[in-house]
Short mmCIF file of N, CA, C and O in Angstrom, two decimals:
data_model
loop_
_atom_site.label_atom_id
_atom_site.label_comp_id
_atom_site.label_asym_id
_atom_site.label_seq_id
_atom_site.Cartn_x
_atom_site.Cartn_y
_atom_site.Cartn_z
N UNK N 1 -36.64 -191.41 95.02
CA UNK N 1 -35.72 -190.97 93.90
C UNK N 1 -34.52 -189.90 94.28
O UNK N 1 -34.30 -190.29 95.63
N UNK N 2 -33.53 -189.36 93.79
CA UNK N 2 -32.70 -188.86 94.17
C UNK N 2 -32.97 -187.53 94.28
O UNK N 2 -33.78 -186.55 93.41
N UNK N 3 -31.69 -186.47 95.08
CA UNK N 3 -32.16 -185.24 95.12
C UNK N 3 -30.42 -184.55 94.79
O UNK N 3 -29.40 -185.20 94.87
N UNK N 4 -30.90 -183.29 94.04
CA UNK N 4 -29.11 -182.49 93.91
C UNK N 4 -28.80 -182.11 95.16
O UNK N 4 -29.34 -181.34 96.04
N UNK N 5 -27.39 -181.86 95.11
CA UNK N 5 -27.04 -180.67 96.09
C UNK N 5 -26.97 -179.49 95.68
O UNK N 5 -26.46 -179.12 94.53
N UNK N 6 -27.40 -178.42 96.62
CA UNK N 6 -27.36 -177.32 96.13
C UNK N 6 -26.44 -176.28 96.48
O UNK N 6 -25.92 -175.55 95.92
N UNK N 7 -25.68 -176.64 97.53
CA UNK N 7 -24.67 -176.05 98.26
C UNK N 7 -23.56 -176.85 98.98
O UNK N 7 -23.71 -177.78 99.14
N UNK N 8 -22.23 -176.43 98.60
CA UNK N 8 -21.06 -177.04 99.20
C UNK N 8 -20.64 -176.12 100.57
O UNK N 8 -20.40 -175.02 100.45
N UNK N 9 -20.88 -176.48 101.79
CA UNK N 9 -20.71 -175.61 102.70
C UNK N 9 -19.30 -175.84 103.30
O UNK N 9 -18.78 -174.62 104.00
N UNK N 10 -18.77 -176.66 103.39
CA UNK N 10 -17.36 -177.02 103.95
C UNK N 10 -16.93 -178.12 103.08
O UNK N 10 -17.21 -179.38 102.61
N UNK N 11 -15.13 -178.02 103.11
CA UNK N 11 -14.48 -179.15 102.73
C UNK N 11 -13.14 -178.91 103.39
O UNK N 11 -12.84 -178.00 104.01
N UNK N 12 -12.46 -180.09 103.65
CA UNK N 12 -11.44 -180.26 104.62
C UNK N 12 -10.15 -181.21 104.15
O UNK N 12 -10.73 -182.47 104.05
N UNK N 13 -9.30 -180.99 104.23
CA UNK N 13 -8.38 -182.01 103.59
C UNK N 13 -8.05 -182.51 102.46
O UNK N 13 -7.39 -183.42 102.09
N UNK N 14 -8.98 -182.13 101.24
CA UNK N 14 -8.96 -182.36 100.18
C UNK N 14 -7.88 -181.69 99.27
O UNK N 14 -7.24 -181.10 99.43
N UNK N 15 -7.44 -182.53 98.03
CA UNK N 15 -6.29 -182.40 97.26
C UNK N 15 -6.99 -181.29 96.04
O UNK N 15 -8.25 -181.81 95.75
N UNK N 16 -6.55 -180.12 95.94
CA UNK N 16 -7.14 -179.19 95.08
C UNK N 16 -7.44 -179.68 93.81
O UNK N 16 -7.93 -179.17 92.85
N UNK N 17 -6.57 -180.60 92.89
CA UNK N 17 -6.77 -181.40 92.15
C UNK N 17 -8.03 -182.07 91.62
O UNK N 17 -8.61 -182.35 90.61
N UNK N 18 -8.57 -182.61 92.89
CA UNK N 18 -9.40 -183.57 92.94
C UNK N 18 -10.23 -183.03 94.09
O UNK N 18 -10.84 -183.46 95.08
N UNK N 19 -11.51 -182.00 94.05
CA UNK N 19 -12.18 -181.40 94.91
C UNK N 19 -13.37 -182.07 95.10
O UNK N 19 -13.78 -182.69 94.21
N UNK N 20 -14.29 -181.48 96.16
CA UNK N 20 -15.29 -182.00 96.76
C UNK N 20 -16.46 -181.83 95.57
O UNK N 20 -17.45 -182.91 95.13
N UNK N 21 -16.19 -180.86 94.76
CA UNK N 21 -17.28 -180.50 93.38
C UNK N 21 -17.52 -181.64 92.84
O UNK N 21 -18.43 -181.79 91.89
N UNK N 22 -16.64 -182.63 92.43
CA UNK N 22 -16.27 -184.01 91.58
C UNK N 22 -17.45 -184.34 92.18
O UNK N 22 -17.89 -185.41 91.60
N UNK N 23 -17.75 -184.25 93.07
CA UNK N 23 -19.44 -185.60 93.61
C UNK N 23 -20.28 -184.99 93.05
O UNK N 23 -21.23 -185.85 92.59
N UNK N 24 -20.18 -183.56 92.89
CA UNK N 24 -21.54 -183.34 92.23
C UNK N 24 -21.74 -183.26 90.74
O UNK N 24 -22.91 -182.86 90.03
N UNK N 25 -20.78 -183.65 89.97
CA UNK N 25 -20.58 -183.57 88.60
C UNK N 25 -21.51 -184.77 88.04
O UNK N 25 -21.37 -185.90 88.37
N UNK N 26 -21.98 -184.55 86.94
CA UNK N 26 -22.84 -185.74 86.17
C UNK N 26 -22.34 -185.96 84.80
O UNK N 26 -22.77 -186.99 84.33
N UNK N 27 -21.21 -185.83 84.61
CA UNK N 27 -20.78 -186.02 83.10
C UNK N 27 -19.13 -186.82 83.49
O UNK N 27 -18.86 -187.02 82.09
N UNK N 28 -19.24 -187.90 84.51
CA UNK N 28 -18.20 -188.55 84.16
C UNK N 28 -17.89 -189.30 86.05
O UNK N 28 -17.99 -188.29 86.70
N UNK N 29 -17.11 -189.76 85.68
CA UNK N 29 -16.36 -190.30 87.28
C UNK N 29 -15.06 -189.60 87.62
O UNK N 29 -13.97 -189.45 86.53
N UNK N 30 -15.33 -188.73 88.54
CA UNK N 30 -14.16 -187.61 88.65
C UNK N 30 -13.96 -187.85 90.30
O UNK N 30 -15.10 -187.84 91.05
N UNK N 31 -12.90 -188.76 90.72
CA UNK N 31 -12.96 -188.84 92.40
C UNK N 31 -12.60 -187.19 93.14
O UNK N 31 -12.41 -186.36 92.64
N UNK N 32 -13.18 -187.52 94.46
CA UNK N 32 -12.87 -186.35 95.35
C UNK N 32 -11.94 -187.31 96.29
O UNK N 32 -12.10 -188.14 96.85
N UNK N 33 -10.56 -186.42 96.52
CA UNK N 33 -9.38 -187.32 97.03
C UNK N 33 -8.75 -186.14 98.13
O UNK N 33 -8.93 -185.03 97.78
N UNK N 34 -8.16 -187.02 99.03
CA UNK N 34 -7.21 -186.26 100.23
C UNK N 34 -6.14 -185.80 99.46
O UNK N 34 -5.53 -185.98 98.47
N UNK N 35 -5.71 -184.56 100.17
CA UNK N 35 -4.14 -183.93 99.52
C UNK N 35 -3.50 -184.74 100.19
O UNK N 35 -3.10 -185.31 101.40
N UNK N 36 -2.27 -184.80 99.37
CA UNK N 36 -1.09 -185.96 99.78
C UNK N 36 -0.48 -185.50 100.95
O UNK N 36 0.47 -186.18 101.54
N UNK N 37 -0.42 -184.02 101.22
CA UNK N 37 0.42 -183.81 102.23
C UNK N 37 -0.64 -183.82 103.53
O UNK N 37 0.02 -183.68 104.43
N UNK N 38 -1.47 -184.18 103.50
CA UNK N 38 -2.29 -183.99 104.77
C UNK N 38 -1.91 -185.34 105.22
O UNK N 38 -2.71 -186.09 104.89
N UNK N 39 -1.43 -185.28 106.37
CA UNK N 39 -1.36 -186.90 107.13
C UNK N 39 -2.32 -187.16 107.88
O UNK N 39 -2.40 -188.43 108.61
N UNK N 40 -3.87 -186.45 108.02
CA UNK N 40 -4.95 -186.87 108.82
C UNK N 40 -5.72 -188.28 108.46
O UNK N 40 -6.12 -188.83 109.03
N UNK N 41 -5.43 -188.51 107.19
CA UNK N 41 -6.05 -189.18 106.55
C UNK N 41 -7.63 -189.31 106.67
O UNK N 41 -8.46 -189.96 106.09
N UNK N 42 -7.83 -187.90 106.84
CA UNK N 42 -9.63 -187.90 106.96
C UNK N 42 -9.91 -186.70 105.84
O UNK N 42 -9.18 -185.86 105.56
N UNK N 43 -11.25 -186.88 105.12
CA UNK N 43 -11.61 -186.12 104.57
C UNK N 43 -12.77 -185.64 105.03
O UNK N 43 -13.61 -186.56 105.55
N UNK N 44 -13.65 -184.24 104.79
CA UNK N 44 -14.84 -184.08 105.46
C UNK N 44 -15.37 -182.94 104.24
O UNK N 44 -14.70 -182.19 104.11
N UNK N 45 -16.99 -182.89 104.11
CA UNK N 45 -17.39 -182.32 103.52
C UNK N 45 -19.01 -182.32 104.09
O UNK N 45 -19.40 -182.91 104.62
N UNK N 46 -19.40 -180.87 103.90
CA UNK N 46 -20.90 -180.61 104.17
C UNK N 46 -21.43 -180.42 102.92
O UNK N 46 -21.04 -179.30 102.24
N UNK N 47 -22.59 -180.97 102.52
CA UNK N 47 -23.40 -180.74 101.30
C UNK N 47 -24.89 -180.42 101.70
O UNK N 47 -25.29 -181.20 102.61
N UNK N 48 -25.45 -179.49 101.15
CA UNK N 48 -26.83 -179.01 101.52
C UNK N 48 -27.71 -179.49 100.05
O UNK N 48 -27.28 -179.41 99.05
N UNK N 49 -28.84 -180.68 100.27
CA UNK N 49 -29.65 -180.61 99.46
C UNK N 49 -30.64 -179.79 99.20
O UNK N 49 -30.74 -179.12 100.26
N UNK N 50 -31.29 -179.78 98.12
CA UNK N 50 -32.33 -179.26 97.45
C UNK N 50 -33.41 -179.11 98.33
O UNK N 50 -33.96 -178.14 98.27
N UNK N 51 -33.82 -180.06 98.94
CA UNK N 51 -34.79 -180.16 100.16
C UNK N 51 -34.88 -181.14 100.99
O UNK N 51 -34.08 -182.10 101.06
N UNK N 52 -35.66 -181.10 102.03
CA UNK N 52 -35.48 -182.11 102.92
C UNK N 52 -36.20 -183.38 102.65
O UNK N 52 -37.38 -183.37 102.19
N UNK N 53 -36.20 -184.29 103.24
CA UNK N 53 -36.81 -185.86 103.13
C UNK N 53 -36.07 -186.69 103.28
O UNK N 53 -34.73 -186.89 103.80
N UNK N 54 -37.21 -188.08 103.69
CA UNK N 54 -36.34 -189.32 104.18
C UNK N 54 -34.95 -189.62 103.03
O UNK N 54 -35.07 -189.55 101.93
N UNK N 55 -34.28 -190.20 103.74
CA UNK N 55 -33.00 -190.92 102.97
C UNK N 55 -33.44 -192.62 103.41
O UNK N 55 -32.83 -192.86 104.25
N UNK N 56 -33.68 -193.15 102.23
CA UNK N 56 -34.13 -194.47 102.24
C UNK N 56 -32.62 -195.45 101.65
O UNK N 56 -32.49 -196.75 102.06
N UNK N 57 -31.71 -194.99 100.91
CA UNK N 57 -30.52 -195.69 100.67
C UNK N 57 -29.39 -194.42 100.33
O UNK N 57 -29.75 -193.50 99.88
N UNK N 58 -28.24 -195.09 100.31
CA UNK N 58 -27.11 -193.90 99.77
C UNK N 58 -26.06 -195.26 99.00
O UNK N 58 -25.42 -196.19 99.50
N UNK N 59 -25.46 -194.77 97.95
CA UNK N 59 -24.76 -195.41 97.27
C UNK N 59 -23.40 -195.08 96.96
O UNK N 59 -23.27 -193.68 96.86
N UNK N 60 -22.26 -195.41 97.02
CA UNK N 60 -21.09 -194.48 97.71
C UNK N 60 -20.05 -195.19 96.31
O UNK N 60 -19.86 -196.58 96.42
N UNK N 61 -19.59 -194.38 95.85
CA UNK N 61 -18.26 -194.92 94.86
C UNK N 61 -17.14 -194.52 95.45
O UNK N 61 -16.99 -193.50 96.07
N UNK N 62 -16.27 -195.68 95.83
CA UNK N 62 -15.01 -195.43 96.25
C UNK N 62 -13.83 -195.24 95.60
O UNK N 62 -13.68 -196.07 94.71
N UNK N 63 -12.69 -194.90 96.01
CA UNK N 63 -11.82 -194.55 95.54
C UNK N 63 -10.57 -194.29 96.43
O UNK N 63 -9.83 -193.25 96.54
N UNK N 64 -10.23 -195.39 97.15
CA UNK N 64 -9.13 -195.58 97.99
C UNK N 64 -9.60 -195.04 99.39
O UNK N 64 -8.39 -194.76 100.29
N UNK N 65 -10.79 -195.30 99.94
CA UNK N 65 -11.07 -194.77 101.03
C UNK N 65 -11.17 -196.00 102.05
O UNK N 65 -11.62 -197.00 101.72
N UNK N 66 -10.74 -196.06 103.06
CA UNK N 66 -10.81 -197.28 103.99
C UNK N 66 -12.06 -197.00 104.68
O UNK N 66 -12.80 -198.32 105.06
N UNK N 67 -12.46 -196.22 105.30
CA UNK N 67 -13.85 -195.70 105.88
C UNK N 67 -14.74 -195.06 105.82
O UNK N 67 -13.85 -194.04 105.20
N UNK N 68 -15.68 -195.17 105.92
CA UNK N 68 -16.61 -194.00 105.81
C UNK N 68 -17.77 -193.73 106.95
O UNK N 68 -18.45 -194.77 107.23
N UNK N 69 -17.89 -192.87 107.37
CA UNK N 69 -19.28 -192.53 108.14
C UNK N 69 -20.09 -191.03 107.68
O UNK N 69 -19.25 -190.38 106.84
N UNK N 70 -21.43 -191.34 107.39
CA UNK N 70 -22.21 -190.09 107.04
C UNK N 70 -22.77 -189.83 108.22
O UNK N 70 -23.89 -190.61 108.78
N UNK N 71 -23.02 -188.59 108.41
CA UNK N 71 -23.83 -187.75 109.46
C UNK N 71 -24.97 -187.06 108.63
O UNK N 71 -24.41 -186.33 107.74
N UNK N 72 -25.97 -186.38 109.19
CA UNK N 72 -26.85 -185.57 108.83
C UNK N 72 -27.49 -184.74 109.87
O UNK N 72 -27.30 -184.95 110.92
N UNK N 73 -28.13 -183.39 109.00
CA UNK N 73 -28.58 -182.79 109.94
C UNK N 73 -29.54 -181.64 109.26
O UNK N 73 -29.80 -181.97 108.05
N UNK N 74 -29.97 -180.83 109.78
CA UNK N 74 -30.95 -179.90 109.34
C UNK N 74 -30.55 -178.59 109.14
O UNK N 74 -30.29 -178.13 110.59
N UNK N 75 -30.47 -177.79 108.17
CA UNK N 75 -29.90 -176.73 108.14
C UNK N 75 -30.61 -175.49 108.57
O UNK N 75 -30.56 -174.34 109.14
N UNK N 76 -32.16 -175.84 109.03
CA UNK N 76 -33.28 -175.13 109.57
C UNK N 76 -33.16 -175.10 110.96
O UNK N 76 -33.82 -174.21 111.52
N UNK N 77 -32.38 -176.26 111.60
CA UNK N 77 -32.24 -176.06 113.06
C UNK N 77 -31.29 -175.33 113.81
O UNK N 77 -30.79 -174.57 113.07
N UNK N 78 -31.28 -175.64 115.15
CA UNK N 78 -30.35 -174.66 115.84
C UNK N 78 -29.17 -174.92 115.46
O UNK N 78 -28.42 -175.90 115.40
N UNK N 79 -28.03 -173.79 115.35
CA UNK N 79 -26.31 -174.09 115.03
C UNK N 79 -26.10 -175.23 115.98
O UNK N 79 -24.86 -175.54 115.46
N UNK N 80 -26.31 -174.93 117.10
CA UNK N 80 -25.42 -176.00 118.21
C UNK N 80 -26.07 -177.07 117.99
O UNK N 80 -25.76 -178.33 118.70
N UNK N 81 -27.14 -177.75 117.33
CA UNK N 81 -27.66 -178.87 117.30
C UNK N 81 -26.66 -179.75 116.45
O UNK N 81 -26.06 -179.93 115.49
N UNK N 82 -26.12 -181.24 117.22
CA UNK N 82 -25.26 -182.00 116.35
C UNK N 82 -25.94 -182.96 115.35
O UNK N 82 -27.25 -182.79 115.21
N UNK N 83 -25.30 -183.22 114.65
CA UNK N 83 -25.50 -184.20 113.89
C UNK N 83 -26.05 -185.30 114.01
O UNK N 83 -25.73 -185.90 115.02
N UNK N 84 -26.66 -186.20 112.94
CA UNK N 84 -27.02 -187.57 113.54
C UNK N 84 -26.43 -188.37 112.62
O UNK N 84 -26.44 -188.15 111.58
N UNK N 85 -26.23 -189.55 113.37
CA UNK N 85 -25.27 -190.47 112.44
C UNK N 85 -26.49 -191.63 111.73
O UNK N 85 -27.37 -191.94 112.15
N UNK N 86 -26.17 -191.20 110.37
CA UNK N 86 -27.22 -191.82 109.06
C UNK N 86 -26.30 -193.34 108.77
O UNK N 86 -26.96 -194.40 108.97
N UNK N 87 -24.86 -193.07 109.05
CA UNK N 87 -24.40 -194.31 108.51
C UNK N 87 -22.92 -194.70 109.54
O UNK N 87 -22.18 -193.66 109.01
N UNK N 88 -23.26 -195.43 110.70
CA UNK N 88 -22.08 -195.70 111.57
C UNK N 88 -20.61 -195.88 110.52
O UNK N 88 -20.81 -196.37 109.29
N UNK N 89 -19.77 -195.69 111.15
CA UNK N 89 -18.46 -195.96 110.58
C UNK N 89 -18.13 -197.57 109.78
O UNK N 89 -18.72 -198.55 110.68
N UNK N 90 -17.96 -197.51 108.67
CA UNK N 90 -18.30 -198.73 108.04
C UNK N 90 -16.81 -199.02 107.28
O UNK N 90 -16.08 -197.72 106.65
N UNK N 91 -16.02 -199.75 107.21
CA UNK N 91 -14.70 -200.22 106.53
C UNK N 91 -15.47 -200.52 105.10
O UNK N 91 -15.97 -201.34 104.79
N UNK N 92 -14.55 -199.76 104.12
CA UNK N 92 -14.78 -199.85 102.83
C UNK N 92 -13.58 -200.81 102.12
O UNK N 92 -13.70 -201.15 100.85
N UNK N 93 -12.44 -200.89 102.67
CA UNK N 93 -11.16 -201.72 102.41
C UNK N 93 -10.74 -202.98 103.53
O UNK N 93 -10.77 -201.92 104.52
N UNK N 94 -10.38 -203.60 103.38
CA UNK N 94 -9.97 -204.58 104.69
C UNK N 94 -8.15 -203.95 105.19
O UNK N 94 -7.90 -203.14 104.04
N UNK N 95 -7.89 -204.04 105.66
CA UNK N 95 -6.46 -203.06 106.30
C UNK N 95 -5.67 -203.96 105.59
O UNK N 95 -4.70 -203.14 104.81
N UNK N 96 -5.30 -204.97 104.85
CA UNK N 96 -4.24 -205.58 103.91
C UNK N 96 -4.47 -204.81 102.87
O UNK N 96 -3.44 -204.58 102.15
N UNK N 97 -5.83 -204.75 102.45
CA UNK N 97 -5.98 -204.36 101.00
C UNK N 97 -5.63 -202.47 100.84
O UNK N 97 -4.98 -202.08 100.06
N UNK N 98 -5.75 -201.89 102.01
CA UNK N 98 -5.36 -200.33 102.45
C UNK N 98 -3.82 -200.28 102.15
O UNK N 98 -3.45 -199.62 101.89
N UNK N 99 -2.92 -201.32 103.09
CA UNK N 99 -1.92 -201.23 103.18
C UNK N 99 -0.97 -201.58 101.80
O UNK N 99 -0.49 -200.73 101.21
N UNK N 100 -1.80 -202.27 101.11
CA UNK N 100 -1.34 -203.13 100.07
C UNK N 100 -1.41 -202.28 98.69
O UNK N 100 -1.38 -202.51 97.34
N UNK N 101 -2.66 -201.32 98.48
CA UNK N 101 -3.29 -200.36 97.96
C UNK N 101 -4.07 -201.12 96.89
O UNK N 101 -4.18 -201.05 95.62
N UNK N 102 -4.30 -202.32 97.29
CA UNK N 102 -5.47 -203.23 96.41
C UNK N 102 -7.08 -202.86 96.43
O UNK N 102 -7.40 -202.46 97.75
N UNK N 103 -7.87 -203.14 95.49
CA UNK N 103 -9.15 -203.19 95.77
C UNK N 103 -9.46 -201.85 95.97
O UNK N 103 -10.56 -201.54 97.17
N UNK N 104 -9.21 -200.62 95.56
CA UNK N 104 -8.72 -199.34 96.14
C UNK N 104 -10.48 -198.61 95.65
O UNK N 104 -10.82 -197.96 96.13
N UNK N 105 -11.09 -199.46 94.54
CA UNK N 105 -12.20 -198.87 93.75
C UNK N 105 -13.09 -199.90 93.47
O UNK N 105 -13.16 -200.76 93.47
N UNK N 106 -14.65 -199.16 94.18
CA UNK N 106 -15.59 -200.17 94.16
C UNK N 106 -16.85 -199.28 94.33
O UNK N 106 -16.72 -198.12 94.75
N UNK N 107 -17.96 -199.70 94.43
CA UNK N 107 -19.24 -199.27 95.06
C UNK N 107 -19.74 -200.12 95.93
O UNK N 107 -19.96 -201.48 95.67
N UNK N 108 -20.19 -199.17 97.12
CA UNK N 108 -20.88 -199.83 98.34
C UNK N 108 -22.48 -199.37 98.41
O UNK N 108 -22.24 -197.92 98.21
N UNK N 109 -23.08 -199.95 98.35
CA UNK N 109 -24.94 -199.67 98.64
C UNK N 109 -25.18 -200.04 99.96
O UNK N 109 -24.92 -200.91 100.42
N UNK N 110 -25.74 -198.85 100.47
CA UNK N 110 -26.33 -198.95 101.80
C UNK N 110 -28.04 -198.63 101.69
O UNK N 110 -28.54 -197.70 101.15
N UNK N 111 -29.04 -199.54 102.29
CA UNK N 111 -30.24 -199.33 102.19
C UNK N 111 -30.53 -199.61 103.90
O UNK N 111 -30.24 -199.69 104.71
N UNK N 112 -31.56 -198.64 103.93
CA UNK N 112 -32.33 -198.47 105.26
C UNK N 112 -32.70 -199.74 105.95
O UNK N 112 -33.31 -200.59 105.30
N UNK N 113 -32.54 -200.23 106.84
CA UNK N 113 -32.80 -201.45 107.69
C UNK N 113 -31.88 -202.69 107.50
O UNK N 113 -32.14 -203.70 107.84
N UNK N 114 -31.05 -202.20 106.43
CA UNK N 114 -30.22 -203.30 106.25
C UNK N 114 -28.49 -202.35 105.72
O UNK N 114 -28.68 -201.43 105.58
N UNK N 115 -27.83 -203.11 105.96
CA UNK N 115 -26.30 -202.52 105.68
C UNK N 115 -25.95 -201.35 106.81
O UNK N 115 -25.23 -200.62 106.47
N UNK N 116 -26.86 -201.35 107.86
CA UNK N 116 -26.25 -200.50 108.86
C UNK N 116 -26.87 -198.89 108.25
O UNK N 116 -26.50 -198.24 109.34
N UNK N 117 -27.66 -198.83 107.38
CA UNK N 117 -28.33 -197.51 107.35
C UNK N 117 -29.31 -197.44 108.16
O UNK N 117 -30.03 -197.93 108.51
N UNK N 118 -29.06 -196.25 109.37
CA UNK N 118 -29.96 -195.91 110.40
C UNK N 118 -31.29 -195.32 109.98
O UNK N 118 -31.22 -194.07 109.55
N UNK N 119 -32.27 -195.87 110.38
CA UNK N 119 -33.70 -195.29 110.39
C UNK N 119 -33.78 -194.04 111.13
O UNK N 119 -33.78 -194.18 112.59
N UNK N 120 -34.38 -192.99 110.71
CA UNK N 120 -34.56 -191.77 111.67
C UNK N 120 -36.07 -191.45 111.59
O UNK N 120 -36.47 -190.99 110.51
N UNK N 121 -36.28 -191.20 112.98
CA UNK N 121 -38.07 -190.62 112.50
C UNK N 121 -38.17 -189.20 112.50
O UNK N 121 -37.18 -188.09 112.54
N UNK N 122 -38.86 -188.45 111.49
CA UNK N 122 -38.88 -187.11 111.46
C UNK N 122 -39.11 -186.37 112.57
O UNK N 122 -40.28 -186.46 113.18
N UNK N 123 -38.65 -185.36 112.57
CA UNK N 123 -38.81 -184.60 113.86
C UNK N 123 -39.08 -183.33 113.94
O UNK N 123 -38.72 -182.27 112.93
#
């Protein structure tokens, strides 16, 4: 099943017109986009799920993002505990598509043991 996100902990580099909260809306497709003035080309968000549990798949709707990486951690763990990589950096667009603004929107599905989603043992 799916889990609700209960808290947004951090947001960095986003366009105020298209905030990370758009990812949590159930009433339609609204993108989370980077601020046009931010030249880092990176967006970062920390979201807290309503409960802990295994993650067997992740579906990602893309709107102009060239690369994606997903890291996970436990809010109940030590503050200095680093995040673990759930999905290593993966290209969502080719370099040519990124430069030309083609194929900007789509959905990618990542499943445990396939498509690079890393299985993590509970600990």
